[in-house]
Structures are given as C-alpha cells and as structure tokens.
Coordinates of C-alpha atoms in Angstrom, one line a residue:
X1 CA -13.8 -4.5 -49.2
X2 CA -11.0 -7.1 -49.3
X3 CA -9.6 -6.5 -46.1
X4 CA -12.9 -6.2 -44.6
X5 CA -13.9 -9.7 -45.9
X6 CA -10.8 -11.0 -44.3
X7 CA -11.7 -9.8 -41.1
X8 CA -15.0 -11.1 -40.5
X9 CA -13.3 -14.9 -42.0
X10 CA -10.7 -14.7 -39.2
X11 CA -13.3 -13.3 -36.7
X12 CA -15.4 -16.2 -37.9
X13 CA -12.3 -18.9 -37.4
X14 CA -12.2 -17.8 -34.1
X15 CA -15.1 -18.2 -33.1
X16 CA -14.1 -21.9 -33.9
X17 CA -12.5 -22.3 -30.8
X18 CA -13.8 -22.7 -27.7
X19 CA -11.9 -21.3 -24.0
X20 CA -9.3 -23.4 -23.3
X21 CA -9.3 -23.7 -19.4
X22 CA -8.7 -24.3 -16.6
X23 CA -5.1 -22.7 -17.1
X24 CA -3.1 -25.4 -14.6
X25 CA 0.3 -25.3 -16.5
X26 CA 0.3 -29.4 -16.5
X27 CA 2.1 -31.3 -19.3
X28 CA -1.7 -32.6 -20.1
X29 CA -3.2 -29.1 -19.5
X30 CA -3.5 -26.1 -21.0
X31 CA -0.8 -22.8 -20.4
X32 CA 2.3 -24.9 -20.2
X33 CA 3.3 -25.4 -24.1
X34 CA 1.0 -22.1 -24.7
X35 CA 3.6 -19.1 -26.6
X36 CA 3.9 -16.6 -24.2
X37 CA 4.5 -12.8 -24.4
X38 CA 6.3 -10.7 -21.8
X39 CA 5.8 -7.4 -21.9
X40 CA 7.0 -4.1 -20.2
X41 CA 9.8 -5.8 -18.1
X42 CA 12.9 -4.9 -18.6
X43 CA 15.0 -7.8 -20.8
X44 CA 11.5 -9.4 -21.1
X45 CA 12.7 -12.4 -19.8
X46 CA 10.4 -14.9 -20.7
X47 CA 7.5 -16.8 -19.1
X48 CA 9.1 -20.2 -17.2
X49 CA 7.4 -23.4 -16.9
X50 CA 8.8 -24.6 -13.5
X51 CA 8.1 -27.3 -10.6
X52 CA 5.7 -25.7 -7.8
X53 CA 8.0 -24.2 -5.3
X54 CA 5.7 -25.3 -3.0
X55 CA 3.4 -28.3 -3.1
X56 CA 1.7 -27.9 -0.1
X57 CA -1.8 -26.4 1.3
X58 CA -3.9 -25.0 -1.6
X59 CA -1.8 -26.0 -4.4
X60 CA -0.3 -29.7 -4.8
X61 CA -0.2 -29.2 -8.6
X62 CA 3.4 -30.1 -10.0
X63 CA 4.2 -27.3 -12.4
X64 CA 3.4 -23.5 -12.1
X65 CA 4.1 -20.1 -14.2
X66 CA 7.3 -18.4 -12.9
X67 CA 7.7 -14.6 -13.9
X68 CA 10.8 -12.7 -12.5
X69 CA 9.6 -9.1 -12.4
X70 CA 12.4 -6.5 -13.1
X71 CA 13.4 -3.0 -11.2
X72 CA 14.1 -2.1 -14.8
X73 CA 10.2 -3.0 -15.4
X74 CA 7.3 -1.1 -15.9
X75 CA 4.5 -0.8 -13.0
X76 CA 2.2 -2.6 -15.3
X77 CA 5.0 -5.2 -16.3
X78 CA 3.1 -9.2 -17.2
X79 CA 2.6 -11.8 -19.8
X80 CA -0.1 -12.4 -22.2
X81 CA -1.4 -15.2 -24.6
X82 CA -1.5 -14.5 -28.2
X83 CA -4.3 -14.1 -29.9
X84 CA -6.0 -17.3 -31.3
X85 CA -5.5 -15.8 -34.7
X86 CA -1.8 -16.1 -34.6
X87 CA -2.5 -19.8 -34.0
X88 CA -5.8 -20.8 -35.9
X89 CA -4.9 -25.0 -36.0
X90 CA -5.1 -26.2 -32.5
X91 CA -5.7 -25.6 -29.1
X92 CA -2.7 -24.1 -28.6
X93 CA -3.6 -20.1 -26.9
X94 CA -6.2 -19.3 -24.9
X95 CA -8.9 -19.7 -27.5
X96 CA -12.6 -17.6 -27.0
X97 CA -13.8 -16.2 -23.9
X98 CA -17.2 -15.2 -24.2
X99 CA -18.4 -14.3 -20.4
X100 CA -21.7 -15.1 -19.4
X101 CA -23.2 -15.5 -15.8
X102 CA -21.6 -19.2 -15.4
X103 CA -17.9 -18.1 -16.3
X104 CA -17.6 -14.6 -15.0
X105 CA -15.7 -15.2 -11.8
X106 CA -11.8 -15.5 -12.6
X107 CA -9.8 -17.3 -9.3
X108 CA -6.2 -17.6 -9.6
X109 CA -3.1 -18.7 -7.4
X110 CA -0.2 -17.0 -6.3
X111 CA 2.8 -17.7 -4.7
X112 CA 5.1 -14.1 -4.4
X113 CA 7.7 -12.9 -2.0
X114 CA 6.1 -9.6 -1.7
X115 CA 2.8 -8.0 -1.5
X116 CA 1.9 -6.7 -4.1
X117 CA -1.4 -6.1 -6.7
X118 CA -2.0 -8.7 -9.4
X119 CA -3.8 -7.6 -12.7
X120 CA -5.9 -9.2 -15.2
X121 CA -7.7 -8.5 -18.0
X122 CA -8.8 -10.2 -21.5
X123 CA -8.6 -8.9 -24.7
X124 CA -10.6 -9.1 -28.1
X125 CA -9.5 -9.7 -31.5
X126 CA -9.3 -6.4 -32.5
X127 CA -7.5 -5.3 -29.1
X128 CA -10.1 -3.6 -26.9
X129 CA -9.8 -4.8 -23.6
X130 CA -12.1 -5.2 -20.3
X131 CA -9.1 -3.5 -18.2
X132 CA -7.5 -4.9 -15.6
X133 CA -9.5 -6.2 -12.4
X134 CA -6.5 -6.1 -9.5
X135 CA -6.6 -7.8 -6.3
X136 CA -3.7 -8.3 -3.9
X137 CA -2.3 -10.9 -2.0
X138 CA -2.1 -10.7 1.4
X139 CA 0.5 -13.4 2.6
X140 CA 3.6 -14.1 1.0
X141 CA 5.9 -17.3 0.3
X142 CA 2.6 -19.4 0.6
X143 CA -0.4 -20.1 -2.2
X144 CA -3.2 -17.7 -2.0
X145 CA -6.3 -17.7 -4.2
X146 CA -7.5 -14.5 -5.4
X147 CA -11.3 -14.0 -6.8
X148 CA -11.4 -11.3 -10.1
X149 CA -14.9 -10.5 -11.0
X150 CA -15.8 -9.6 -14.5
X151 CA -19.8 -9.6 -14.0
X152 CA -19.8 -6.5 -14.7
X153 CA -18.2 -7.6 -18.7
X154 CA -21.1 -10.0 -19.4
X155 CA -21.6 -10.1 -23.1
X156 CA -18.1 -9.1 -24.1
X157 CA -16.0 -12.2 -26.0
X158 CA -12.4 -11.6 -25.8
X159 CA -9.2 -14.4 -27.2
X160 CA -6.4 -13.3 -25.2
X161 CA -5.6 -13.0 -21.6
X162 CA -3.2 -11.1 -20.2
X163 CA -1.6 -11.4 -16.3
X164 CA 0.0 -8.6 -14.6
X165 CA 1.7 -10.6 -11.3
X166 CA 3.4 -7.5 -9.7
X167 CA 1.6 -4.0 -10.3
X168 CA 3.9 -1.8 -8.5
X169 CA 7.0 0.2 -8.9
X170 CA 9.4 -1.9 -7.9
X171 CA 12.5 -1.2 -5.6
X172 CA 13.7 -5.1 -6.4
X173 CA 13.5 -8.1 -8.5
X174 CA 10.7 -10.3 -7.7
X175 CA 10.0 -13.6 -8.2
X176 CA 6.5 -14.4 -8.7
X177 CA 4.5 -17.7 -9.5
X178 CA 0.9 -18.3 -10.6
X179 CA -0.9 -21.2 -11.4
X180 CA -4.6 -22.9 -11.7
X181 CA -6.7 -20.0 -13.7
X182 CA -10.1 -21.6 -13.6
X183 CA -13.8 -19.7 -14.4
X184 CA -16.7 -20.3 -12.5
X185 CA -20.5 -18.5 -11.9
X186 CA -21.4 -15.4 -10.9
X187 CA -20.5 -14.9 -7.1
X188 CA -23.2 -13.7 -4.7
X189 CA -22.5 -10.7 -3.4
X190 CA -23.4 -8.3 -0.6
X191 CA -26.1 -5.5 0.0
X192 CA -25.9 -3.0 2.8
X193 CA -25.5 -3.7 5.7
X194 CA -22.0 -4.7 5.2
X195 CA -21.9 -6.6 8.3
X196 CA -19.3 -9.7 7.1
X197 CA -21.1 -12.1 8.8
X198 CA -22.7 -14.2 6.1
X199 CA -20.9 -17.8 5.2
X200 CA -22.2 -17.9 1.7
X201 CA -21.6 -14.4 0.4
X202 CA -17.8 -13.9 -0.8
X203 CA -16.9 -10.2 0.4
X204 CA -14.0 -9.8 -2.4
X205 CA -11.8 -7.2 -2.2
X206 CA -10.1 -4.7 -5.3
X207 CA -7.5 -2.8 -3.9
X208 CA -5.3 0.4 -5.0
X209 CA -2.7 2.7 -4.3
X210 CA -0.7 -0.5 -2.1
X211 CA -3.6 -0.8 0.6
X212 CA -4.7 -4.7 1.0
X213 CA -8.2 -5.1 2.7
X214 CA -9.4 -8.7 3.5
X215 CA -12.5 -10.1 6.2
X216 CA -11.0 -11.5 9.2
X217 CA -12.8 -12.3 12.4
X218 CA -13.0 -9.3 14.8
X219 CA -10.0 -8.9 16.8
X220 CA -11.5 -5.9 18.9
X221 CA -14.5 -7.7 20.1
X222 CA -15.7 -5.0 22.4
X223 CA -17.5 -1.8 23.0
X224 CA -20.2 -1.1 20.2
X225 CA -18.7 -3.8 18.0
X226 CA -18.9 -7.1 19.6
X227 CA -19.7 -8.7 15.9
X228 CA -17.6 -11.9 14.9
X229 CA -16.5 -10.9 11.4
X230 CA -14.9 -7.6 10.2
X231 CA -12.5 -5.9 7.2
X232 CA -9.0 -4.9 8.1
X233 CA -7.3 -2.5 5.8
X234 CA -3.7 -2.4 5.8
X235 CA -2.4 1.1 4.1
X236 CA 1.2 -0.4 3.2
X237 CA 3.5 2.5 2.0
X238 CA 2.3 4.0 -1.4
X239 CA -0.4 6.8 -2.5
X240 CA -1.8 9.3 0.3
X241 CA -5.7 7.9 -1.6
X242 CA -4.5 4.0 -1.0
X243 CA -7.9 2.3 -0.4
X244 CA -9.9 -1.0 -1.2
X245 CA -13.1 -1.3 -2.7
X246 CA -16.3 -3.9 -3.2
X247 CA -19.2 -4.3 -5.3
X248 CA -22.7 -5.0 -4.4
X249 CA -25.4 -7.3 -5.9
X250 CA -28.0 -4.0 -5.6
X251 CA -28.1 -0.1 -5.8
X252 CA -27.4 1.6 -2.4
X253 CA -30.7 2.9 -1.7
X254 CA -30.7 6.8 -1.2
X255 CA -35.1 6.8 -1.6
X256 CA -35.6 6.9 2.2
X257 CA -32.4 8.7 3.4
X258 CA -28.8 10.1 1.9
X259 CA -26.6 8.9 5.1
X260 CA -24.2 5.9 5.6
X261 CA -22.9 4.8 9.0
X262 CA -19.5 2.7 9.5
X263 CA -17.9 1.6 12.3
X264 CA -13.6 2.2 12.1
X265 CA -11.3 1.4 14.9
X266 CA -7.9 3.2 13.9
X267 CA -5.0 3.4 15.6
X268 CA -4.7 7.5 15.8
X269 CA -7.5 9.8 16.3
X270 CA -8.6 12.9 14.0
X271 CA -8.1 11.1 10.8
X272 CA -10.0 11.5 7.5
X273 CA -12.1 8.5 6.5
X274 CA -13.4 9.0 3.2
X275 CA -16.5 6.7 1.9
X276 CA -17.2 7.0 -2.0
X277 CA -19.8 5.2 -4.1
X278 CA -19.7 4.7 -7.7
X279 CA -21.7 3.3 -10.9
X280 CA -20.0 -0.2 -12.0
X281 CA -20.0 1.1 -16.3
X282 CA -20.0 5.2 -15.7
X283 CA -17.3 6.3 -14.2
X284 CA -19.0 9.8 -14.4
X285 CA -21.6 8.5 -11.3
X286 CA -19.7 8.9 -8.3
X287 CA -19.8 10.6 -4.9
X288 CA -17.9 10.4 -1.7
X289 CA -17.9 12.1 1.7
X290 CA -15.0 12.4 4.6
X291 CA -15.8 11.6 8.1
X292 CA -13.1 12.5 11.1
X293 CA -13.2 10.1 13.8
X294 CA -12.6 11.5 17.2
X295 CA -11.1 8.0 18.8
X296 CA -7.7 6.4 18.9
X297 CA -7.9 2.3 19.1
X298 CA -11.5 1.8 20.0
X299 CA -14.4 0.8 18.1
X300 CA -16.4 4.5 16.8
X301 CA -19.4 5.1 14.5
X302 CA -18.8 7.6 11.6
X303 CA -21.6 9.0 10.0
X304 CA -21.4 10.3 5.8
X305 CA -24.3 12.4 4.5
X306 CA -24.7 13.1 1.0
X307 CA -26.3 15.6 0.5
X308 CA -26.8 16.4 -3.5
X309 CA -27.1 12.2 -4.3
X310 CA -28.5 10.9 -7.2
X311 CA -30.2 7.7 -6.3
X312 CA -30.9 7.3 -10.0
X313 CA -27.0 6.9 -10.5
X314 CA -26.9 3.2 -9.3
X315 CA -24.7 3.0 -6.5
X316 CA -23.0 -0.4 -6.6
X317 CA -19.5 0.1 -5.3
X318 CA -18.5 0.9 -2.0
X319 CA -14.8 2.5 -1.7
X320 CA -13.4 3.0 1.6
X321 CA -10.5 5.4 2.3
X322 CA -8.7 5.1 5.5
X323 CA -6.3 8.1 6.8
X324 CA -7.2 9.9 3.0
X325 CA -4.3 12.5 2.1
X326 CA -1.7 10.6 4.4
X327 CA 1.0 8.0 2.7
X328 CA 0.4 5.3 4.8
X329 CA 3.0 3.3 6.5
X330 CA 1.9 -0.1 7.2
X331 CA -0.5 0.6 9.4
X332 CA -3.7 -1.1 10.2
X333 CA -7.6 -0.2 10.2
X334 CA -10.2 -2.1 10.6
X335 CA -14.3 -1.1 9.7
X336 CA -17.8 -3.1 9.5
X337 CA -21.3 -3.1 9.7
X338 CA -21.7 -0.3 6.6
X339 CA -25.3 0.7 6.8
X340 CA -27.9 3.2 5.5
X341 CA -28.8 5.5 8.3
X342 CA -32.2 4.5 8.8
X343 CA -32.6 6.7 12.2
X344 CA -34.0 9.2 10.2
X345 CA -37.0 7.6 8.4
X346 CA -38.4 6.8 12.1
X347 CA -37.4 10.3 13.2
X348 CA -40.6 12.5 15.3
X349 CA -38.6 15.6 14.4
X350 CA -40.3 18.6 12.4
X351 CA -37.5 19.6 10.4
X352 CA -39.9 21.8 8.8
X353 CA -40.2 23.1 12.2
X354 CA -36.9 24.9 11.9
X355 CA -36.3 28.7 10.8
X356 CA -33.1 29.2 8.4
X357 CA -32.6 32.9 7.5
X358 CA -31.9 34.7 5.3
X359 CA -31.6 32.0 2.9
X360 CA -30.2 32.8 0.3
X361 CA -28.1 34.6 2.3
X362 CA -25.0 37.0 1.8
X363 CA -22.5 36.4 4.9
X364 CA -24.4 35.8 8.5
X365 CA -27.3 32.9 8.5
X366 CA -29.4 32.0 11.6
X367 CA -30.5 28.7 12.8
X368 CA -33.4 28.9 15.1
X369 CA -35.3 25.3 16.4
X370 CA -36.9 24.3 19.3
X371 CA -35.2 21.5 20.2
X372 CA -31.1 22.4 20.5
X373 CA -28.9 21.2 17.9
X374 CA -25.4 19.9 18.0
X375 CA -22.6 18.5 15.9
X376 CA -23.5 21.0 12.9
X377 CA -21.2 20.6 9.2
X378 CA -21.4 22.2 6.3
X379 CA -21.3 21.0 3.3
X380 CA -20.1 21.9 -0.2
X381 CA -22.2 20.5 -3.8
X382 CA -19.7 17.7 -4.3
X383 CA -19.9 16.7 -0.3
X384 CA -16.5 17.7 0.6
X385 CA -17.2 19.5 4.2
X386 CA -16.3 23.6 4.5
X387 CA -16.9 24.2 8.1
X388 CA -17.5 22.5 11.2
X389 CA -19.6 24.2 14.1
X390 CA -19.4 24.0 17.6
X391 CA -22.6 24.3 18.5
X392 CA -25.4 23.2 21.6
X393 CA -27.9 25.4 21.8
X394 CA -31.7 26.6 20.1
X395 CA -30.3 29.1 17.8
X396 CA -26.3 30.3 16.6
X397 CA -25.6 32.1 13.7
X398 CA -23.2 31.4 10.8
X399 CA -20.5 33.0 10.0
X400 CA -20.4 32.1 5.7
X401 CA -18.6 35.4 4.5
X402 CA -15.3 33.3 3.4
X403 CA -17.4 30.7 1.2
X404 CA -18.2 31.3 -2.5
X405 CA -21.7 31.6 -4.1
X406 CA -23.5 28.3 -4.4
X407 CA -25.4 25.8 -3.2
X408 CA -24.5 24.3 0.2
X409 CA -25.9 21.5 2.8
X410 CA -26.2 21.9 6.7
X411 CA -26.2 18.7 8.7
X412 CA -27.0 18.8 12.0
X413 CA -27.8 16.2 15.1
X414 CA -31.0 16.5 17.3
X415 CA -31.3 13.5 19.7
X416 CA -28.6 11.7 18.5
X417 CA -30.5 11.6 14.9
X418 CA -28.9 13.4 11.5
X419 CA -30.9 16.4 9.8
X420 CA -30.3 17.9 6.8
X421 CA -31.1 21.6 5.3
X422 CA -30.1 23.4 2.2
X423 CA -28.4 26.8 2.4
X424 CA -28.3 29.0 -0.6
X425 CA -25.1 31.2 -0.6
X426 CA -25.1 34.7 -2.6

C-alpha cells in the first residue's frame, strides 16, 4: 500500500509540470542544459550542444543537438530526456505532454549527411510508450523540417521524449544534428482522391524499409496525367517490402464499390505494385492487393480490387508498395490521383446477367455472358491474385484443379468497367 501511495504522489508531482517546449537548444531555451541519455550506440557518446553547422535557409538558430551515430550502434540507436521524476524541482527535462488536438503535430529539423529514417516517440511515467512515428529526410547537408503526427495518441500524457536521428543499420559513422522540436494543431489531412493538388492539406509521408516518398510537382506532365502535383517514391537500397505510407482524415469508403485506381509511372515494366489499407489503433484491420503494370516510363492506371473488404474496419491509411519483393536500388517511382473506382456504381451492366458454373465447383468452371469479357484474375480470400486469364470472348472455362478448397473472387473487365463474382472452390 506504501509503494502504491508513493506512486500516485510522484504521478501527482508530475502532473505539476507543464511541457517544456519548443525544444530550440538556445542558452535561454529549453533542451540545451536538459540531462541527456544516449542509448544503443556503441560508446554512448553523449548528446553535444554545438553551434548550427549551418545558419542558413530554414534554420538561423545559433545552437543545435549533435549526435554522432556509431557502426557499432544499434538500428534504433538515439537520445532521450529523463523522466520529470528524476528531476521534480525545476524545469529542467521535458516535463508533461498531454496531447490533445492543438499539440498533436510534432515538426522537427534536421541537418544529416545521409538519408536516413528519424524516430520519435514519447514515453509515460511508468514506461509505456506511443512508439515511434518515423519520417525521413530527403536532402542531405541542408535543414529539412519533418512533420510527425501523433493524432492518432490523443488522450495519452507521456514525460519523456525520446529521438531516434538515424534508424538504420549503419555501414558508417554519421553525424547528425537536430534542432527546433515545436507542437502545433492537428494537421488537415487528405481523403481519396489522393490527387496532391490541394495548398492547404499537408500530404505527410511515414516511410519504411529505406524508401523516401515526398509531393513534388509532376515531372511527367503528359499522357493520362497532365496533373501539376504528384508523389515520387525513391526505393533506396534496403528491404524487398520498402514503401511509404499516409493517413487520411476519413475511412476509405468500400459502401459503393471495393476497387482503388492509381496512376504509377515506373521505370521498368511488369513490376508488382502493392496497395494496402490499414486501421490507425488495430493493427489486426488490414488488407492489400498487387497490381502489375504493363508500361515502362509512361504514365499507366493500375486497378486493386478487394474483394473480401470490411468497410466496417476503418480504412484510414494508405500504404503504397513500389517493385514489392525486389531490394530496390535507388530507383525512382512516382504515383497520384488514388481514387475509389467509381466506374462501377454508374455501370448498365447485368452482372446478374452472367452464368458461373458449377459453382462450387471441383476443377473446370464456365463463364458464360453476353457481352465478352476481358482482363479476368483470380483472386485468393486475403486478395493476393492466383491466376491471370487471357481471355476475349462470351464464354472460357477455368482451369482451378491446382488451387485449394476455399473461397475465391473473379474480376473481370466488360467495357473498360471492373466486375466482380465469387467462386466457391471444393
């Protein structure tokens, strides 16, 4: 009972002490005389205070945050306050961090010599954590801002942040600064269409696996995409499932149709473009789909259907894979206007119209219709595709003798719209 009572009195101290920010690493300021923890870097060298390397553009400030990150460090290698309750007299750590709507939206600076991911996260008293948010730069030797966005942690009230400036294995020491950690409102962010074109709405970024995706304008201004604003994905050496993803202010929604559209421009042809949504707080809500495009450096429309989704699950985070299952090697996509495929809700098709037997069916299924079909795939329940179908014609029948028992989805085009049908395997 004793210890307990101690534990809500500290809790209670803290609460004492309001957020100490912005983090600008001045004399006057707060972060400059705070005590400092390396962690997971080799030697552990310890946080320097140190004149701005580079006082122009962006960041004039005089002093920065210098942190030397170590081959001999872990990936996840950083610094981090202490906790207020290791100093409970003064303003001299981060202090509380309750996150609301009007403090949610973390920007920081960096100034690094490679490109690389840069973590944060905050942490409460009794060491749970938000986990890390991690963006990357995308230039190096000059000041960057980056935009973290911890909306989805509204409620939580944490005492400790902690800064990951280099989130990588490392094949060298690098020198990284950071300065100028300020919180601000909630961001407005996008719906579908993701179309870039909007001067309000900040299209932020969270990469992984060493890709950096940022909106530039459209350097391939031609074809079916003569829009002014795009994303460019760079797939920098790394994981073969390297991708970027961005969260949206509402549900995707699947009511009407279960198809997405996206327009890629790649630099090879036949590679896999993989599009996955996901709940912000349940990881457990997810789907994705893979798409082949067909065209080597021009503009091409890729269509994802999926088929089993749960519109109920809350869609709010679009992922975008580009060349999934290949280690990239610095090259370069670039995709826009991410949209529902709303074709189909206008569509004078009868699908109902079209004879599927026998379904269920043991090896050999018929398609019959009286329109021809084209462009047919098959679908597993987790919308990975099984087969694709060369087919142009009013009726063809399916070979399914290889697949297992279970419950698949044929899409198929008629007049350039998308169609869907189950198909029951025995």
């Amino acid at each position: 009972m004793k210890n307990k009572l101690l534990l809500l009195l500290s809790l209670i101290t803290v609460s004492g002490f309001s957020q100490n920010a912005p983090i600008n690493f001045e004399t006057s300021g707060n972060g400059a005389t705070w005590n400092w923890i390396t962690f997971e870097n080799g030697a552990n060298a310890p946080l320097q205070i140190v004149a701005n390397p580079s006082a122009t553009g962006i960041n004039t400030s005089s002093t920065v945050a210098k942190l030397t990150t170590l081959i001999t460090g872990a990936t996840f290698a950083g610094v981090e306050s202490v906790h207020q309750l290791s100093v409970p007299s003064g303003p001299s750590a981060f202090g509380t961090y309750s996150i609301t709507a009007s403090n949610c939206t973390v920007k920081i600076m960096v100034y690094k010599s490679v490109i690389s991911d840069v973590g944060i996260k905050f942490v409460n008293p009794t060491n749970g954590s938000t986990g890390e948010i991690k963006k990357s730069n995308s230039v190096i030797n000059q000041w960057e801002e980056l935009i973290f966005d911890f909306s989805s942690k509204i409620g939580e009230t944490n005492d400790q942040i902690v800064i990951f400036p280099d989130f990588q294995t490392r094949t060298t020491d690098n020198i990284c600064y950071f300065d100028n950690i300020t919180f601000g409102p909630e961001i407005e962010k996008p719906n579908l269409p993701l179309d870039f074109e909007s001067g309000t709405i900040t299209y932020s970024f969270s990469n992984f696996g060493n890709a950096v995706t940022t909106k530039i304008p459209n350097p391939q201004s031609n074809g079916i995409n003569t829009s002014s604003n795009v994303a460019k994905l760079i797939k920098n050496a790394g994981t073969t499932w390297a991708g970027s993803f961005i969260e949206l202010a509402n549900a995707v929604d699947f009511s009407v149709v279960n198809s997405i559209k996206m327009k890629v421009y790649s630099p090879y042809a036949g590679k896999t473009f993989k599009l996955k949504l996901e709940n912000l707080t349940n990881a457990a809500f997810n789907i994705e789909v893979d798409a082949v495009n067909t065209t080597a450096n021009a503009w091409e429309e890729l269509t994802f259907v999926f088929p089993n989704v749960v519109n109920a699950n809350n869609y709010k985070r679009v992922v975008v894979f580009c060349n999934f299952g290949a280690v990239g090697t610095g090259e370069t996509y670039y995709f826009d206007d991410i949209k529902l495929n709303t074709n189909l809700s206008a569509s004078t098709f009868d699908l109902e119209s079209v004879k599927l037997y026998p379904n269920p069916c043991a090896d050999l299924l018929t398609i019959q219709v009286a329109t021809p079909i084209s462009d047919c795939v098959l679908y597993n329940s987790l919308g990975q595709v099984v087969n694709r179908f060369d087919v142009n014609t009013n009726e063809y029948t399916f070979n399914l003798s290889h697949l297992d028992a279970g419950i698949y989805y044929l899409n198929f085009m008629v007049n350039d719209e998308l169609f869907t049908k189950k198909v029951i395997k025995k």
